[in-house]
Coordinates of C-alpha atoms and ligand atoms in Angstrom, one line a residue:
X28 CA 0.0 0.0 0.0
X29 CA 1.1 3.4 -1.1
X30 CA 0.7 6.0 1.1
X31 CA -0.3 9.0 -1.1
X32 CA 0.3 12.7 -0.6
X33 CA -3.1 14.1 0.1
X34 CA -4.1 17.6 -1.6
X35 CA -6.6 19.8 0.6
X36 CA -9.6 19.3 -1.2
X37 CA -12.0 16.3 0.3
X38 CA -10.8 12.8 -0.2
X39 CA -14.1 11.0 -1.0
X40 CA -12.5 7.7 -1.4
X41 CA -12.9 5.1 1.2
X42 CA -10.4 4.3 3.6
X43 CA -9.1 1.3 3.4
X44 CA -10.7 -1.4 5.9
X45 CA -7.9 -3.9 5.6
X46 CA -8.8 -5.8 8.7
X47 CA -12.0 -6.7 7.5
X48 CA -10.5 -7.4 3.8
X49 CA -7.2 -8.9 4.5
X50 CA -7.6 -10.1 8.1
X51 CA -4.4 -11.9 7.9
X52 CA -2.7 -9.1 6.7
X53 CA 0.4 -7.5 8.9
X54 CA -1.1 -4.7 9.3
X55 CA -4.7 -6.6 10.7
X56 CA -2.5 -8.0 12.9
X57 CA -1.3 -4.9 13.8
X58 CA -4.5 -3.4 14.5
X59 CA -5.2 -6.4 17.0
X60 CA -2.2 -6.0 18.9
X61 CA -3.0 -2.2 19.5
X62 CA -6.5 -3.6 20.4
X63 CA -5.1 -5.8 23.1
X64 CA -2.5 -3.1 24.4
X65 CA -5.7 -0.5 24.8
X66 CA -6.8 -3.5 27.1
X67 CA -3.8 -3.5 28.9
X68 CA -3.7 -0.1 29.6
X69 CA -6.1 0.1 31.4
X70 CA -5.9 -2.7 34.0
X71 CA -7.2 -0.1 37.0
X72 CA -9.8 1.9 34.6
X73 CA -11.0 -0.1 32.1
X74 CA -10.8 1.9 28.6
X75 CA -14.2 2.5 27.2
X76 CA -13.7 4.8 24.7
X77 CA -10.6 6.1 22.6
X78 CA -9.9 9.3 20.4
X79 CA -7.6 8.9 17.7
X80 CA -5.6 12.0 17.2
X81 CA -3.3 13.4 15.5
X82 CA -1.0 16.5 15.0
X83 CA -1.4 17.6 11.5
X84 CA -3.8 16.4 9.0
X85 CA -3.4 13.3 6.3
X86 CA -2.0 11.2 9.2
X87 CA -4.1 8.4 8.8
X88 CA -6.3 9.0 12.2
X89 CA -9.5 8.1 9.7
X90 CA -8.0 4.7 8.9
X91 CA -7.0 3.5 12.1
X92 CA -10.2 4.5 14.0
X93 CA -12.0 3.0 11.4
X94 CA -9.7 -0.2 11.6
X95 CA -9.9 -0.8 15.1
X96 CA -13.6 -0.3 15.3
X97 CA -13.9 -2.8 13.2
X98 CA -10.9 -5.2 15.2
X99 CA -13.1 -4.2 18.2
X100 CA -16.3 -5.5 16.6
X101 CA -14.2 -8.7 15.3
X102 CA -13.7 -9.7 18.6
X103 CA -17.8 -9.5 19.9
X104 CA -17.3 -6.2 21.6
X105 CA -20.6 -4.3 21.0
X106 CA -18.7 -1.1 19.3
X107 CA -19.5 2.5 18.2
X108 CA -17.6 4.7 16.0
X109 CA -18.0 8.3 16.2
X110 CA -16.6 10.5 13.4
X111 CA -15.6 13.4 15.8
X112 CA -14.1 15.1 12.7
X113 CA -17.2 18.1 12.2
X114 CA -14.9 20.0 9.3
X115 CA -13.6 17.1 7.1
X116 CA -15.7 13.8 7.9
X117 CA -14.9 10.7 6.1
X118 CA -16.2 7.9 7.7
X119 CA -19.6 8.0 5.8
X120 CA -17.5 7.1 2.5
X121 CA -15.3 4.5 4.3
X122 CA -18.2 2.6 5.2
X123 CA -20.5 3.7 2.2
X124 CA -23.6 5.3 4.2
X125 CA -25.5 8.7 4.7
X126 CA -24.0 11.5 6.5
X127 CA -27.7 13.0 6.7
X128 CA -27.7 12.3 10.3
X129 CA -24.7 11.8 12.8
X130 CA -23.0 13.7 15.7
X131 CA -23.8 17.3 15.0
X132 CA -27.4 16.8 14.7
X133 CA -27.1 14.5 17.9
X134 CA -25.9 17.2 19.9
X135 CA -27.9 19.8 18.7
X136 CA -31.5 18.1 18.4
X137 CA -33.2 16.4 21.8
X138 CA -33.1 13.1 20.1
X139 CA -32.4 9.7 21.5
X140 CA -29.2 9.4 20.2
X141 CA -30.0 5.6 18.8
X142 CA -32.0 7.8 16.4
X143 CA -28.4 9.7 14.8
X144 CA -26.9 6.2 14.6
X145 CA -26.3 4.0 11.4
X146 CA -25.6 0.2 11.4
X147 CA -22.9 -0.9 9.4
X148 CA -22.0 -4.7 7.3
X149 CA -20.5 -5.8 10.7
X150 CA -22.3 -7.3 13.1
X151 CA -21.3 -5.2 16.3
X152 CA -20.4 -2.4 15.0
X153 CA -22.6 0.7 14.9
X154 CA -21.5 4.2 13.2
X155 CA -22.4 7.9 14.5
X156 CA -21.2 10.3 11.3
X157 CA -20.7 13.5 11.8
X158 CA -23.9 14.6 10.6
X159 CA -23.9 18.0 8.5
X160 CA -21.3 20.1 9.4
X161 CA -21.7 22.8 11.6
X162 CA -20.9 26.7 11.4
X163 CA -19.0 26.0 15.1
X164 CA -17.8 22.7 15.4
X165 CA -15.7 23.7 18.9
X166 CA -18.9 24.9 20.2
X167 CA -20.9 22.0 19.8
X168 CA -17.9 19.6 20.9
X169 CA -17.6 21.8 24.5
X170 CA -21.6 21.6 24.9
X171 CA -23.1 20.1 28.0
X172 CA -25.2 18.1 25.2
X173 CA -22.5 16.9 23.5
X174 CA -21.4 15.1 27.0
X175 CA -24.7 14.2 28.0
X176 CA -24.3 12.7 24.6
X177 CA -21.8 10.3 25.4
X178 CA -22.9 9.3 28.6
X179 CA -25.9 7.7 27.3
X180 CA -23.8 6.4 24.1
X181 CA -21.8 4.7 26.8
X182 CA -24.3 2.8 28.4
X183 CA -25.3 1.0 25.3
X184 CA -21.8 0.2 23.9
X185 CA -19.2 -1.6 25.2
X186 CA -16.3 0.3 23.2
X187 CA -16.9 3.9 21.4
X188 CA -13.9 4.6 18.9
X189 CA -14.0 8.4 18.1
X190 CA -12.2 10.0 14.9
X191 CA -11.3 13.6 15.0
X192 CA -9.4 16.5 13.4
X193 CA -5.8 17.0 13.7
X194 CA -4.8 18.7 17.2
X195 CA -2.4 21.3 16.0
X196 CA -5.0 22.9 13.4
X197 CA -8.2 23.5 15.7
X198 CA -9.0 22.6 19.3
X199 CA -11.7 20.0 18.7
X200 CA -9.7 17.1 19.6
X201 CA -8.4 18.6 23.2
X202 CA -12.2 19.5 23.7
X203 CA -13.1 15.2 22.3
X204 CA -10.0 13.8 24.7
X205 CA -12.3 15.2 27.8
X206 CA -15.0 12.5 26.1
X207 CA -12.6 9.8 25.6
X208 CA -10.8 7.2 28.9
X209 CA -7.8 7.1 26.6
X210 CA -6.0 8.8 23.6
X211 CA -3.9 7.3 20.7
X212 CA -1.9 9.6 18.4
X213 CA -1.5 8.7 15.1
X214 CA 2.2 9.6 13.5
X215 CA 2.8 9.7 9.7
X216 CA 6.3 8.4 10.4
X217 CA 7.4 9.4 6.7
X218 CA 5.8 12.8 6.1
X219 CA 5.0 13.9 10.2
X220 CA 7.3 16.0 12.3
X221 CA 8.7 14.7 15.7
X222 CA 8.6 18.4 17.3
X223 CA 5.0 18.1 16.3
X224 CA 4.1 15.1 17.6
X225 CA 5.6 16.6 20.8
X226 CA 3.5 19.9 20.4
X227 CA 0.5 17.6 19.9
X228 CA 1.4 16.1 23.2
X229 CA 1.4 19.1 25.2
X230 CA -1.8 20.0 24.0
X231 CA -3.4 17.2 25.2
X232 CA -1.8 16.7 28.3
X233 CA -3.1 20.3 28.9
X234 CA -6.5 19.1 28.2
X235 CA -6.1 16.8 30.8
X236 CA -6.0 14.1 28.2
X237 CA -4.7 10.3 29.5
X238 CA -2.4 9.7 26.5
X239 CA -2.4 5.8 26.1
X240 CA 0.2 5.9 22.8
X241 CA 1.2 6.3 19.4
X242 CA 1.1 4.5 16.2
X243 CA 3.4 5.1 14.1
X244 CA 1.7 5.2 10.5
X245 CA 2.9 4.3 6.8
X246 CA 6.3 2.3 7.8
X247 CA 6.4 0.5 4.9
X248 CA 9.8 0.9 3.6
X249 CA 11.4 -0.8 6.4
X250 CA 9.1 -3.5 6.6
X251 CA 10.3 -4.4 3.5
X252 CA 6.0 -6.0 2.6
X253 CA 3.8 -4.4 1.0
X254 CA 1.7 -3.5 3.9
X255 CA 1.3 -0.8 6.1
X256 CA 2.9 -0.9 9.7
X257 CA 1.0 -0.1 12.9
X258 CA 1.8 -0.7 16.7
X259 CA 1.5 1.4 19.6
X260 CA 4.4 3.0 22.1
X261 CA 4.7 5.7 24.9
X262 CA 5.5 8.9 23.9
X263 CA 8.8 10.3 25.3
X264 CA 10.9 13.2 24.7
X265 CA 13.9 11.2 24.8
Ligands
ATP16 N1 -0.7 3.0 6.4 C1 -1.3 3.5 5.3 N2 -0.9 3.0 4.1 C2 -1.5 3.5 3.0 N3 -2.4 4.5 2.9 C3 -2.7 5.1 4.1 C4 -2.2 4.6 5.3 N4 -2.7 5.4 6.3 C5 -3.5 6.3 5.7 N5 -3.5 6.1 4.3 C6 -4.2 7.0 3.3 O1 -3.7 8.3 3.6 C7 -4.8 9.2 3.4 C8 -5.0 10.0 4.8 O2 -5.4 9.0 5.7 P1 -6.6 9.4 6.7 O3 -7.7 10.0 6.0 O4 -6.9 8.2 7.5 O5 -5.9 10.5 7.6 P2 -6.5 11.5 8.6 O6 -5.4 11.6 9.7 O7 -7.8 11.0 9.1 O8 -6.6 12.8 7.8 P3 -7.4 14.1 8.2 O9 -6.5 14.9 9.1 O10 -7.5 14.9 6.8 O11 -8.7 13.7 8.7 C9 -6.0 8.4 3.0 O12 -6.1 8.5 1.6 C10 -5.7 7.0 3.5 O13 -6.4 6.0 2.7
MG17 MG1 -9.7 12.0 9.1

């Protein structure tokens, strides 16, 4: 897989859902380690949900939250994924669906929020889209409504993945950490900056965010295969 430079516009093509495709794949297998490290992480506090961040855009946070919502779902956890990205959605053209209603409309309108929720081909796993996108996406994300929100979303799942806009471009992701038990940054390892990654930290360690690790995206070259390369580490400024 050829990780392509991305231009600005909106990129209306899928992402790739490789677990589901190729589940015996490197990079599936990939996606399940991370699944069980999330689990390990939180031996004390069990993680529930997780944000996938990142610090610029085109890092691949779309791909893996959509990858791991599906690994989740794989295993027979009942999961949701919410596409916490309310400027540049994708996930309604990863998993083919309507983006007519979804997150935004969830927060704003008093609707159960079963009602702003799609089911996808997999079994267990459920998808919240963004919905249309806002005027004030920040707003919406900092609104009592939107945590209300995701206190009843978490009674009826067992795992809520949530996708979201890089961290060093707007501050929706430091207001989504405060939704999530754990973050994971994503890190183009090719095309991403490591003072970056480091700035992205800050941020979210500001935002009070428990920072569970990092993929590190689009190793290829050094795996030698022709497959993408995930896993997950601590972050440190060594
Ligand atoms: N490991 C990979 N190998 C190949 N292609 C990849 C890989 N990861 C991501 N891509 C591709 O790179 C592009 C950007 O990925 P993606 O949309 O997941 O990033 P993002 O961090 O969500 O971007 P944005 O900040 O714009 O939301 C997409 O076209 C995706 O299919
Ligand atoms: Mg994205």
């Amino acid at each position: 897989m050829n990780k392509k430079k991305m231009n600005k516009g909106e990129d209306t093509t899928p992402r790739n859902m490789v677990v589901a495709k190729h589940p015996h794949a490197t990079a599936s297998e990939q996606f399940r380690i991370l699944r069980t490290n999330i689990t390990y992480s939180g031996v004390d506090h069990p993680i529930r949900s997780v944000l996938f961040t990142s610090a610029i855009s085109g890092a691949g946070k779309s791909t893996v939250a959509a990858n791991m919502a599906i690994a989740y779902a794989q295993a027979g956890i009942k999961t949701l994924l919410v596409d916490g990205d309310l400027r540049r959605p994708t996930t309604h053209y990863t998993f083919e669906v309507s983006n007519r209603k979804g997150l935004s409309k969830a927060i704003i309108n008093d609707v159960p929020p079963e009602e702003m929720v799609t089911k996808t081909e997999f079994d267990k796993l459920d998808l919240m889209t963004a919905g249309p996108i806002p005027p004030n996406p920040s707003e919406l994300l900092a609104s009592k409504s939107m945590e209300a929100l995701m206190k009843a979303l978490a009674i009826q799942y067992e795992m809520i993945i949530i996708d979201s806009p890089p961290l060093l471009a707007v501050t929706d992701s430091q207001l989504l950490c405060k939704q999530a038990d754990g973050v994971v940054i994503i890190t183009d390892v090719e095309n991403n900056d490591r003072n970056e990654l480091l700035d992205a930290k800050d941020l979210l360690e500001k935002a009070g965010a428990n920072i569970i690790g990092v993929v590190l995206n689009n190793r290829e070259e050094r795996r030698g295969a022709n497959e993408a390369y995930y896993y997950a580490e601590p972050v440190t400024e060594s």
